[in-house]
Tab-separated table of C-alpha atoms in Angstrom:
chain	number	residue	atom	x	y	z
R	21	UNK	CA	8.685	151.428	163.014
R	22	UNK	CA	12.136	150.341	163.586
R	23	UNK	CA	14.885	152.309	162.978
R	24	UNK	CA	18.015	149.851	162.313
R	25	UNK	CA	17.191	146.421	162.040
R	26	UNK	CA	20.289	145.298	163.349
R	27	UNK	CA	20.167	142.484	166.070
R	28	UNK	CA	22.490	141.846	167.868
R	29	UNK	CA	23.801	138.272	167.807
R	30	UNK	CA	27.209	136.069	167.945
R	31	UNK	CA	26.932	134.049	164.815
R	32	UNK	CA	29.199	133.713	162.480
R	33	UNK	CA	27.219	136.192	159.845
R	34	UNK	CA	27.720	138.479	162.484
R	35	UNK	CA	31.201	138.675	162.282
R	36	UNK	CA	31.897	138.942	159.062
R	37	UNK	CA	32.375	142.167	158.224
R	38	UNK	CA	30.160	144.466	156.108
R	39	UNK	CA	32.246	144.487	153.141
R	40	UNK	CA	32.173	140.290	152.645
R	41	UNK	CA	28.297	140.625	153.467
R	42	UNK	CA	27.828	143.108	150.645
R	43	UNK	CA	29.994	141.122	148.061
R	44	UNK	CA	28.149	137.958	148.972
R	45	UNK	CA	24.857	139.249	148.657
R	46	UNK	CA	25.822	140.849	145.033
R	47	UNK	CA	26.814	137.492	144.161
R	48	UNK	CA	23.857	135.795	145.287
R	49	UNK	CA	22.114	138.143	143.804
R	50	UNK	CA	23.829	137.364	140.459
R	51	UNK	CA	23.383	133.991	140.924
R	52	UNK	CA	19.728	133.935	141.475
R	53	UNK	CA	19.387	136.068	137.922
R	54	UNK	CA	21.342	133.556	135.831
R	55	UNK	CA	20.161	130.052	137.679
R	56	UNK	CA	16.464	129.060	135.888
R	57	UNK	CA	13.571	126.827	136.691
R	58	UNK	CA	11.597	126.639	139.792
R	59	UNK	CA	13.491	123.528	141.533
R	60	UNK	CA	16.911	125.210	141.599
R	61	UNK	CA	15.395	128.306	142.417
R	62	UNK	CA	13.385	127.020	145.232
R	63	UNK	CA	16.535	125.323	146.278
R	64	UNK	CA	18.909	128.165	146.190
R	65	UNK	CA	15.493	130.305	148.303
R	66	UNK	CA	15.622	127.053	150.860
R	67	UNK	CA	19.397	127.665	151.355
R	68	UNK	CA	18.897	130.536	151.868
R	69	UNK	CA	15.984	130.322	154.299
R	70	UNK	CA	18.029	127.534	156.619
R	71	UNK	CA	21.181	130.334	156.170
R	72	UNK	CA	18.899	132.589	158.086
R	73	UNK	CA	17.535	130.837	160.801
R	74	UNK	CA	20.318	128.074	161.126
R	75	UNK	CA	23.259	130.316	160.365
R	76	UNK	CA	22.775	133.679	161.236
R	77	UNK	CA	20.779	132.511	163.743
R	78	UNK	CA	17.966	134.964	163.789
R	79	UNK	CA	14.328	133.671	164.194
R	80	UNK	CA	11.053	133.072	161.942
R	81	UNK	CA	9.406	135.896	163.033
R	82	UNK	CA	12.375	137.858	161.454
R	83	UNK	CA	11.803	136.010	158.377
R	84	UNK	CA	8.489	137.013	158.126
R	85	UNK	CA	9.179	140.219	159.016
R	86	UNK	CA	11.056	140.590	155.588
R	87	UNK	CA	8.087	138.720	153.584
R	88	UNK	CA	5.542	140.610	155.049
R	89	UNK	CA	5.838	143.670	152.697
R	90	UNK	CA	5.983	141.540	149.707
R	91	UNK	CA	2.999	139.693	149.981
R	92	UNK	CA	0.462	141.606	148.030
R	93	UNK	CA	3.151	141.859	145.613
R	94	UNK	CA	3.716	138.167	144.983
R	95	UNK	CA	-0.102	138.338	144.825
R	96	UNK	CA	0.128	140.994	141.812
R	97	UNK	CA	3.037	139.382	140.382
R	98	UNK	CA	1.575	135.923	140.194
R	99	UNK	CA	-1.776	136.923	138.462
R	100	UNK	CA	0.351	139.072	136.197
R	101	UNK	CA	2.688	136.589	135.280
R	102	UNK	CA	0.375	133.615	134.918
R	103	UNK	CA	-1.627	135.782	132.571
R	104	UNK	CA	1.003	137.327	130.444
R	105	UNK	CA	3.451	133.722	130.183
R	106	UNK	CA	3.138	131.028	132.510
R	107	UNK	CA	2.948	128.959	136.164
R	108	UNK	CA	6.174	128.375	135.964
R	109	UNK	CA	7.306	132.102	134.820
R	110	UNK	CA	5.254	133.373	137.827
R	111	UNK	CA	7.115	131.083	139.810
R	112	UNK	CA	10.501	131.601	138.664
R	113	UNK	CA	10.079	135.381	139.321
R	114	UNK	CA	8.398	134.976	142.673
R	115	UNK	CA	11.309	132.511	144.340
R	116	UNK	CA	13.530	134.884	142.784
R	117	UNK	CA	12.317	138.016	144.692
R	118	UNK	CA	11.874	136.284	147.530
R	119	UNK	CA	15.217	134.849	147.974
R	120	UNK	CA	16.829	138.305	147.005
R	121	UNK	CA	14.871	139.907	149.826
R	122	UNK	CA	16.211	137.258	152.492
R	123	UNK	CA	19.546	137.784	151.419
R	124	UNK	CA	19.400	141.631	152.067
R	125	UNK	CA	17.467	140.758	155.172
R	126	UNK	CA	20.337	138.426	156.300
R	127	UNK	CA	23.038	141.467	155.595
R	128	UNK	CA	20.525	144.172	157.271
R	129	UNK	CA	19.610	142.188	160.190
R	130	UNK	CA	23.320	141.095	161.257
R	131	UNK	CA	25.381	144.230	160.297
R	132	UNK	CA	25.062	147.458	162.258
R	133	UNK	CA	24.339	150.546	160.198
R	134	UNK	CA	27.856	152.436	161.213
R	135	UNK	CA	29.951	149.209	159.781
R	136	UNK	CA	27.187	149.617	156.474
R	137	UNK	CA	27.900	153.339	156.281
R	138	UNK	CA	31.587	152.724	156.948
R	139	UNK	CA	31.374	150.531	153.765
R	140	UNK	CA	29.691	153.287	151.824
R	141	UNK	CA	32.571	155.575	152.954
R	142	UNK	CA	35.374	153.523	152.046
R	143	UNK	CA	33.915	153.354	147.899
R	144	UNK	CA	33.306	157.063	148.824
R	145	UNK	CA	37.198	157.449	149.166
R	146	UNK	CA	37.992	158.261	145.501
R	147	UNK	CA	35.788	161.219	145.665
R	148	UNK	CA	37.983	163.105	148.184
R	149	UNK	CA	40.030	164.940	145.790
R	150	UNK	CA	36.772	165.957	144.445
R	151	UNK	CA	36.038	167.699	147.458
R	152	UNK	CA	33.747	165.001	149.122
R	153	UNK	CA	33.618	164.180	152.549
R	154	UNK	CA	33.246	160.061	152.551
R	155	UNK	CA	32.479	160.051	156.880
R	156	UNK	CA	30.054	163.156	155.577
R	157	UNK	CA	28.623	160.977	153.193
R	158	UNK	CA	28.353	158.027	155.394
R	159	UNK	CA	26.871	159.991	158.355
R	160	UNK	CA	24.544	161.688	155.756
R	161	UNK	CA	22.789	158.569	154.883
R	162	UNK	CA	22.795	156.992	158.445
R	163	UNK	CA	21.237	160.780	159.481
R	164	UNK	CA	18.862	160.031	156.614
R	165	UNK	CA	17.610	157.107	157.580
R	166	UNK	CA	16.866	157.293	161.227
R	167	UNK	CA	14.358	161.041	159.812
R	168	UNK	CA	12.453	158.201	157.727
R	169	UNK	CA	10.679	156.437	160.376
R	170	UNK	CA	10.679	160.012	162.647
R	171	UNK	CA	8.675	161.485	159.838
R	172	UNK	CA	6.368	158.726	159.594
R	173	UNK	CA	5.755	159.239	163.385
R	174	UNK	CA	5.037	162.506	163.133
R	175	UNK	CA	2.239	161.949	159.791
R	176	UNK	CA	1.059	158.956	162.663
R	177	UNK	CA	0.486	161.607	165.306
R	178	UNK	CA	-1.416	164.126	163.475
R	179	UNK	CA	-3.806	161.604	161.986
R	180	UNK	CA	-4.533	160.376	165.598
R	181	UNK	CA	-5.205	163.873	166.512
R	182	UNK	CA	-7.148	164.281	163.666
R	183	UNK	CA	-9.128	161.105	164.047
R	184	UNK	CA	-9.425	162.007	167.836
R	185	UNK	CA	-11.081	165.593	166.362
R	186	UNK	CA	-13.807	163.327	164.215
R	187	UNK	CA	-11.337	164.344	160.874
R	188	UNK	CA	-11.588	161.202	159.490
R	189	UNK	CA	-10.855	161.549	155.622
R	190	UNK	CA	-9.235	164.834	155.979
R	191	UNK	CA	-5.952	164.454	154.456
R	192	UNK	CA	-4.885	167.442	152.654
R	193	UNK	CA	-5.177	169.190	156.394
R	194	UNK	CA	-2.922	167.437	157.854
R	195	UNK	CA	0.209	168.449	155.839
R	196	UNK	CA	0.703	171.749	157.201
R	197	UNK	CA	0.751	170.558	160.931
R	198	UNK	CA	3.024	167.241	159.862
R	199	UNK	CA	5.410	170.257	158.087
R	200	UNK	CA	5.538	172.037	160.595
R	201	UNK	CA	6.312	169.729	163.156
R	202	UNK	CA	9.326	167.983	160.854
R	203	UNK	CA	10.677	171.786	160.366
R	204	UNK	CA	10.501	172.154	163.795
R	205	UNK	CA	12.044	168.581	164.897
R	206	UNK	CA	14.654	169.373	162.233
R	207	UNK	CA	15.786	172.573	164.157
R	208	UNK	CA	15.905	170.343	166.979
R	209	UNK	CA	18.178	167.717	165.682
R	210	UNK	CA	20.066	170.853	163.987
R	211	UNK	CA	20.916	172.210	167.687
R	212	UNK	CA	21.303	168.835	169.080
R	213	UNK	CA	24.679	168.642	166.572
R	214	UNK	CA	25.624	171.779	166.976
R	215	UNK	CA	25.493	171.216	170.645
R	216	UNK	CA	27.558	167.534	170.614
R	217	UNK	CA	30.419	169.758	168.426
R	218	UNK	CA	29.456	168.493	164.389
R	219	UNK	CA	30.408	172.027	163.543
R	220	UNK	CA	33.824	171.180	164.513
R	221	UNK	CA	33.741	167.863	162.867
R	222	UNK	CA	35.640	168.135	159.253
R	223	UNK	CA	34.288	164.881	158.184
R	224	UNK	CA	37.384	163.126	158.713
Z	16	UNK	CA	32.780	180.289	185.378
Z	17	UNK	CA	29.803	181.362	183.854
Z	18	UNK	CA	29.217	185.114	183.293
Z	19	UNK	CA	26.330	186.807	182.019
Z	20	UNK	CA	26.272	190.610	181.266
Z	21	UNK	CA	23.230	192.892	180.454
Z	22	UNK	CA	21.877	189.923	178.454
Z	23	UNK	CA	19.196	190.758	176.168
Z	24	UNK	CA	17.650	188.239	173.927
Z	25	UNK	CA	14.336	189.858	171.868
Z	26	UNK	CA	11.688	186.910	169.386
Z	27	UNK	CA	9.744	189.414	167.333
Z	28	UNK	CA	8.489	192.090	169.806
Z	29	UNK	CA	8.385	189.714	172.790
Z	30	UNK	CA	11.063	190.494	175.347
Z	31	UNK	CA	12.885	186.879	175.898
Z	32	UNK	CA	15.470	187.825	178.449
Z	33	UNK	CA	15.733	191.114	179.850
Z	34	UNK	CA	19.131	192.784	180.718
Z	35	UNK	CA	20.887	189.875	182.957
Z	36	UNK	CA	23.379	190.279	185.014
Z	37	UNK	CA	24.892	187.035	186.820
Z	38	UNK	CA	28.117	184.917	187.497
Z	39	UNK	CA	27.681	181.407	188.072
Z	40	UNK	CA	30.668	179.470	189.675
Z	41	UNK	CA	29.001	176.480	191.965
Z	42	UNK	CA	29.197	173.276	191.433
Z	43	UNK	CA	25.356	172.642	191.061
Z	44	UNK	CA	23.030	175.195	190.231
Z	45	UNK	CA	18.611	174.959	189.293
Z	46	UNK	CA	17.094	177.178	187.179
Z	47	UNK	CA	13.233	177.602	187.727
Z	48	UNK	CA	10.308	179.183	186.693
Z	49	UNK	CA	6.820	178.993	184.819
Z	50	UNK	CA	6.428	178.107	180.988
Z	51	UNK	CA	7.855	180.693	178.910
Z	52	UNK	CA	9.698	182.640	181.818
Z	53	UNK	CA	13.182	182.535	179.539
Z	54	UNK	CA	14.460	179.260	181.126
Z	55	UNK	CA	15.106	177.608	177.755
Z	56	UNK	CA	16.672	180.410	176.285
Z	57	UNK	CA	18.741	181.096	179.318
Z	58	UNK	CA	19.775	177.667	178.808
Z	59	UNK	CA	21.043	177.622	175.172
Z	60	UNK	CA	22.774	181.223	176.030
Z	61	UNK	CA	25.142	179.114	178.209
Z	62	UNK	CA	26.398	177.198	175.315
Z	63	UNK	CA	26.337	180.224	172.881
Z	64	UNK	CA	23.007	177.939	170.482
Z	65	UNK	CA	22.127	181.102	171.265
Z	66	UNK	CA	23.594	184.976	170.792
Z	67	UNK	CA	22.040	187.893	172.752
Z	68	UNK	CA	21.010	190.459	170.935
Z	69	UNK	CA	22.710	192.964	173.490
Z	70	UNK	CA	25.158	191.978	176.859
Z	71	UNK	CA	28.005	188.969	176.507
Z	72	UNK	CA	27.948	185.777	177.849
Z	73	UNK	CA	31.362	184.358	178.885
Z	74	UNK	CA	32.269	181.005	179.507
Z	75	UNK	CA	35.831	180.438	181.300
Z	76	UNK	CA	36.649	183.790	179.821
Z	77	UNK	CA	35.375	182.869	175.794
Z	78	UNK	CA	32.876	185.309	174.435
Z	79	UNK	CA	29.709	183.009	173.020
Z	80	UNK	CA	29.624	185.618	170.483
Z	81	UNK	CA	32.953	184.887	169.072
Z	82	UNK	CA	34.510	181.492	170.608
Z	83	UNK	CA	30.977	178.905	170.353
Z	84	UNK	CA	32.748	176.744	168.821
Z	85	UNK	CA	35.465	176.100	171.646
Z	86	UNK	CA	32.419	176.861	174.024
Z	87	UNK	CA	30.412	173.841	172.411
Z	88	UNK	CA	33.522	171.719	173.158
Z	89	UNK	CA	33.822	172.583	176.421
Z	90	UNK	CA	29.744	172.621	177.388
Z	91	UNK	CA	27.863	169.515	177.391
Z	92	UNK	CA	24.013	169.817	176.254
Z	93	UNK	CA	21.216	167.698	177.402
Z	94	UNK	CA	17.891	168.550	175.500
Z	95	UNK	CA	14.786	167.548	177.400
Z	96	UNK	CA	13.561	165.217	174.496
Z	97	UNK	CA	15.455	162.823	174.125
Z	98	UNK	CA	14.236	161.657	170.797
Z	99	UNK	CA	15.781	165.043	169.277
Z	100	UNK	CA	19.211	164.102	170.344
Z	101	UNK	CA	19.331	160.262	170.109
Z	102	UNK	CA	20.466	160.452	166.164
Z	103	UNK	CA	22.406	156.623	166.062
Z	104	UNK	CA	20.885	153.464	165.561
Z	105	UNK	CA	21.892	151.554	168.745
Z	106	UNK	CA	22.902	152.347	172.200
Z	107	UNK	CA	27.184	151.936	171.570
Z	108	UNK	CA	26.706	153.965	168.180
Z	109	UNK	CA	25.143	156.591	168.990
Z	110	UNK	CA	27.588	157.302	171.992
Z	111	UNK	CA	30.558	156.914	169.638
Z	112	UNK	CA	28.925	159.470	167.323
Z	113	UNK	CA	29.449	162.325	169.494
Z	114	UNK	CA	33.058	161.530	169.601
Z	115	UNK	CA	33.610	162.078	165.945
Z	116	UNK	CA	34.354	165.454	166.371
Z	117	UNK	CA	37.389	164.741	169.049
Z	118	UNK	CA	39.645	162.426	166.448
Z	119	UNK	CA	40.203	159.789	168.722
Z	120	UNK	CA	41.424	156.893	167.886
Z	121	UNK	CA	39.556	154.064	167.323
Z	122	UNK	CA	40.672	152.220	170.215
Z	123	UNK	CA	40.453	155.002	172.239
Z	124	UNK	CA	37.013	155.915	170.777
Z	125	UNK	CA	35.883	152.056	171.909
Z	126	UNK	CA	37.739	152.671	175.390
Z	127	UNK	CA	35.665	155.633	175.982
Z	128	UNK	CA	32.300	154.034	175.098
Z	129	UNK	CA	32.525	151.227	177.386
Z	130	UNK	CA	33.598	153.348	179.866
Z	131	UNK	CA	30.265	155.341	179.809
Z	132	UNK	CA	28.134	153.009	178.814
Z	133	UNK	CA	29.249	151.175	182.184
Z	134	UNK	CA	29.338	154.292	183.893
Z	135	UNK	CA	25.351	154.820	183.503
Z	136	UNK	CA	24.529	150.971	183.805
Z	137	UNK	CA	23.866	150.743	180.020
Z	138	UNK	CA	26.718	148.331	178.847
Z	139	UNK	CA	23.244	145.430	178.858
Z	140	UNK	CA	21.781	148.017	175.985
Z	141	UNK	CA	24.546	148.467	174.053
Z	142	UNK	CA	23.420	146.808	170.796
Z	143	UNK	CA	19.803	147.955	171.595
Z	144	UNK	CA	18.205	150.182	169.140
Z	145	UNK	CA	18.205	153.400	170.629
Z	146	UNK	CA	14.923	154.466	169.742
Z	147	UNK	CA	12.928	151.334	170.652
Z	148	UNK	CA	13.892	152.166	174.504
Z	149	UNK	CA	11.929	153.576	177.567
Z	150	UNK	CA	11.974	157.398	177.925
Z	151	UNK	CA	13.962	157.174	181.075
Z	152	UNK	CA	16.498	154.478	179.259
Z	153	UNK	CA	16.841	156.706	176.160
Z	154	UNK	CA	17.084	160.017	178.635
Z	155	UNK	CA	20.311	157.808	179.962
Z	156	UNK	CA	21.605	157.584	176.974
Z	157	UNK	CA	21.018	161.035	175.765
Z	158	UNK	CA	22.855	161.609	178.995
Z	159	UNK	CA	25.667	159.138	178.077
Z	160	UNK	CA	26.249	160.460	175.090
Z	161	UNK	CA	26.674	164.171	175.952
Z	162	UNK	CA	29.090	162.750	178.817
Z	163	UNK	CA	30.905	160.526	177.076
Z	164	UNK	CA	32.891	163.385	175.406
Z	165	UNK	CA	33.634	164.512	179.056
Z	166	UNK	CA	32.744	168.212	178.751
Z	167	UNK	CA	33.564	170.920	181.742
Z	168	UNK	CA	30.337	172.409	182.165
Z	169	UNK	CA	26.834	170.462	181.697
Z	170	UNK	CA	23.667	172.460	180.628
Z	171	UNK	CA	20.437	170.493	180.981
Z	172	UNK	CA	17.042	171.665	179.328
Z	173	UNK	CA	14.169	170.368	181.188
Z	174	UNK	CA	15.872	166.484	181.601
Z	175	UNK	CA	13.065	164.978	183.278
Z	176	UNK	CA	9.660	166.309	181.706
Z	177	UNK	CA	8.981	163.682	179.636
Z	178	UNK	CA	10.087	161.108	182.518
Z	179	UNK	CA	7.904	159.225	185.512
Z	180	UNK	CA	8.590	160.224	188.541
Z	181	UNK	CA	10.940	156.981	189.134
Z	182	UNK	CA	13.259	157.645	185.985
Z	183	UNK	CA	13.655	161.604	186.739
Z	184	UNK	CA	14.749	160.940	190.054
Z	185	UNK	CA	17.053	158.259	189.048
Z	186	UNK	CA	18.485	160.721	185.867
Z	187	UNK	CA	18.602	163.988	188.212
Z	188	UNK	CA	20.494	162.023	191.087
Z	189	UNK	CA	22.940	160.396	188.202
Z	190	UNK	CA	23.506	164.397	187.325
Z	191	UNK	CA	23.750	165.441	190.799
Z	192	UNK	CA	26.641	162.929	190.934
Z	193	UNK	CA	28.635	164.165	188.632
Z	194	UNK	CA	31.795	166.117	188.900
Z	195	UNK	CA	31.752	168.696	185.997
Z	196	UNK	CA	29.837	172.191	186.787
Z	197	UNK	CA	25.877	171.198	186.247
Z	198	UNK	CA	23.083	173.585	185.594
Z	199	UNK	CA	19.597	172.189	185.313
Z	200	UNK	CA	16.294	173.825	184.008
Z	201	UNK	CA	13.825	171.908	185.478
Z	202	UNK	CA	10.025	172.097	186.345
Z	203	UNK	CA	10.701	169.754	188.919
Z	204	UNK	CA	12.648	171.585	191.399
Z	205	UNK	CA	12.117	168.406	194.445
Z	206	UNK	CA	15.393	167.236	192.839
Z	207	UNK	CA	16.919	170.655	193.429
Z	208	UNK	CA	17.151	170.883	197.039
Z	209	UNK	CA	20.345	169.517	197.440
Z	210	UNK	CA	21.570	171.868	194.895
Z	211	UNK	CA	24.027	174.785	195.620
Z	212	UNK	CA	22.613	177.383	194.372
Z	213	UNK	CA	18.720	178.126	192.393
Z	214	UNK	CA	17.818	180.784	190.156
Z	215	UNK	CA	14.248	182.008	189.738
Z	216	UNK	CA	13.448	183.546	186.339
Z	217	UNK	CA	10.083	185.033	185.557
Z	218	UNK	CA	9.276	187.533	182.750
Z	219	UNK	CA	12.304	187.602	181.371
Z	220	UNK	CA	14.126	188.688	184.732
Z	221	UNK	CA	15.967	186.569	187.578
Z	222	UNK	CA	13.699	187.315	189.853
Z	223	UNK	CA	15.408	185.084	193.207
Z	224	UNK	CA	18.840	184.078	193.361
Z	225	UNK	CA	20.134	182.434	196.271
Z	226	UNK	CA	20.077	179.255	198.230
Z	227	UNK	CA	18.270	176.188	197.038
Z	228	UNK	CA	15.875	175.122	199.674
Z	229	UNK	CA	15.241	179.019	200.392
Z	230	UNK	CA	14.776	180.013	196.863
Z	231	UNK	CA	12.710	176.794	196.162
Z	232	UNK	CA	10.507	177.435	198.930
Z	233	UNK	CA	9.850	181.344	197.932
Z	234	UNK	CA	8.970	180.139	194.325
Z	235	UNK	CA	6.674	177.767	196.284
Z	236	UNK	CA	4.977	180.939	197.777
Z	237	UNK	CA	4.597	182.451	194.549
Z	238	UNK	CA	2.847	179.982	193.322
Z	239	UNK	CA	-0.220	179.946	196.317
């Protein structure tokens, strides 16, 4: 799994800043709830499909790395909608999603995370007085979301070791080894800080 | 200047360290010995992740007990998985993370990472994610990272155990090269021999202290 889909590139998405990229995409975003019907939809998802891989410059496979996940959903959401309203409804919904997704793909895949989580500690700023730490907050979340694909490594590993062991459909015995191991890469990345001086580090 | 007095350090009823007694001046120095001999915890004693239970350990005169903090400044930590330290998306962030702590400025800050990352030939990685690299590349930058905040003294756990034979020697000669005080655990104690000084620890105990080629070559013996 990757951790940070960030890559790198020159375009001009690129160097916009995080802030613009985050405004933009909330617009879009608005705009692609109040436009209707399936031909300005599918235009606006086009746009945004040539934005992509004209623009920003990053390639199909990208592009299909962000549809990917939604396929059996578009799958569920079709026969849903066609059998609750319509075609079209099913359609309207579906270009929607999809051209929502691209959009956040376009901001993920061009921004690094530090000029995301920089973003998240600037709106964070009001909450000093409160006590809160906005760099804490920021590193916090970037902290949080390199774990999520180290934990999903670790579940990986002890189901190979499992399967390796003939404990096929064993699932339940596989938490206590994937705890332990998180716990213990945990204490790791604990002393790891430590070491590099985050004790010191006030968070400003 | 590294000093260790009467250090202690018990897990449970298991005997970790037993009553060490050494200074540690040289510019290089190995520490060696068999799986659980104490090498690891030696290690982390150096840069006070670690307390003993009973003896000091004083770096340039602070007390771990007391001063880790400044201690931690001052000693640069290398883990031996490199996956444990890396915590940054890409190569140039996760470099600039560890000096958060210093309050540079930013320009400074950006100075400072170019500087390393061209330093340890990794300026063509920069934007790479970190955690998508080669064990030897992300041991680099593991390495980077720790240096890039320029510390006095560098500890290093076990650098090249999770490395080919190509990579370790290419990250032990990179940390032969440089010009802080290094001490390196290591299984691998061929890189070693140019080294000024080796420590042999079994059982708790420094059991050989002395020359590196000599001591290596006694631990050899031991082992036959």
């Amino acid at each position: 799994m990757i951790i940070g889909l960030y890559v790198p590139g020159e375009s001009i998405v690129h160097r916009f800043s995080a802030g613009p990229k985050l405004i933009a995409m909330f617009c879009i975003g608005y705009t692609m709830a109040v436009v209707d019907g399936p031909m300005a939809l599918a235009t606006l998802a086009m746009c945004i499909a040539f934005v992509f891989v004209f623009i920003a410059g990053l390639r199909l496979q990208h592009l299909w790395t962000a549809t990917r996940p939604l396929v059996i959903w578009i799958g569920i959401i079709a026969v849903a909608q066609i059998g609750i309203a319509d075609a079209q409804t099913a359609a309207n919904v579906i270009l929607r999603l999809l051209a929502l997704v691209w959009t956040a793909s376009i901001v993920t895949y061009t921004t690094r995370l530090t000029d995301m989580t920089a973003v998240i500690a600037r709106l964070c700023e009001p909450l000093r007085p409160l006590g809160v730490s906005p760099d804490r907050v920021a590193f916090l979340i970037a902290l949080t979301i390199r774990l999520i694909p180290a934990v999903f490594d670790t579940v990986r590993g002890v189901r190979e070791a499992q399967r390796a062991r003939g404990l096929e459909r064993v699932y339940l015995a596989g938490f206590i080894p994937v705890l332990t191991r998180v716990l213990r890469q945990s204490d790791d990345l604990s002393d790891a800080l430590v070491a590099r001086g985050f004790e010191r580090w006030d968070g400003s | 200047m590294i000093e260790l007095d009467q250090v202690s350090i018990r897990l449970q009823d298991r005997i970790v360290l037993d009553d060490i007694s050494v200074s540690i001046s040289e510019h290089r120095i190995g520490v060696i010995g068999d799986n659980g001999s104490g090498k690891s915890t030696f290690a982390r004693l150096l840069n006070g992740l670690i307390v003993p239970d009973s003896g000091f350990v004083k770096v340039q005169d602070l007390d771990t007990r007391n001063d880790g903090k400044e201690i931690r400044s001052r000693v640069g930590f290398l883990f031996q998985n490199p996956d444990n330290q890396i915590v940054m998306p890409t190569v140039a962030e996760e470099l600039e993370l560890g000096l958060k702590p210093l309050k540079l400025k930013v320009a400074d800050r950006a100075r400072r990472v170019e500087e390393a990352l061209e330093r340890f030939s990794l300026t063509h990685l920069a934007d790479r994610s970190a955690h998508l690299l080669s064990g030897g590349e992300k041991q680099l930058v593991a390495l980077a990272g720790v240096m890039v905040t320029e510390p006095e003294i560098l500890v290093c756990d076990e650098p090249t155990t999770l490395l080919d034979r190509r990579n370790a020697t290419h990250v032990m000669r990179l940390i032969a090269e440089l010009s802080c005080q290094v001490i390196v655990i290591t299984h691998h104690f061929e890189h070693l021999h140019d080294f000024d000084r080796v420590l042999v620890i079994a059982n708790g105990k420094i059991t050989n202290d002395g020359p590196a080629k000599l001591t290596i070559r006694q631990y050899m013996e031991t082992l036959t």
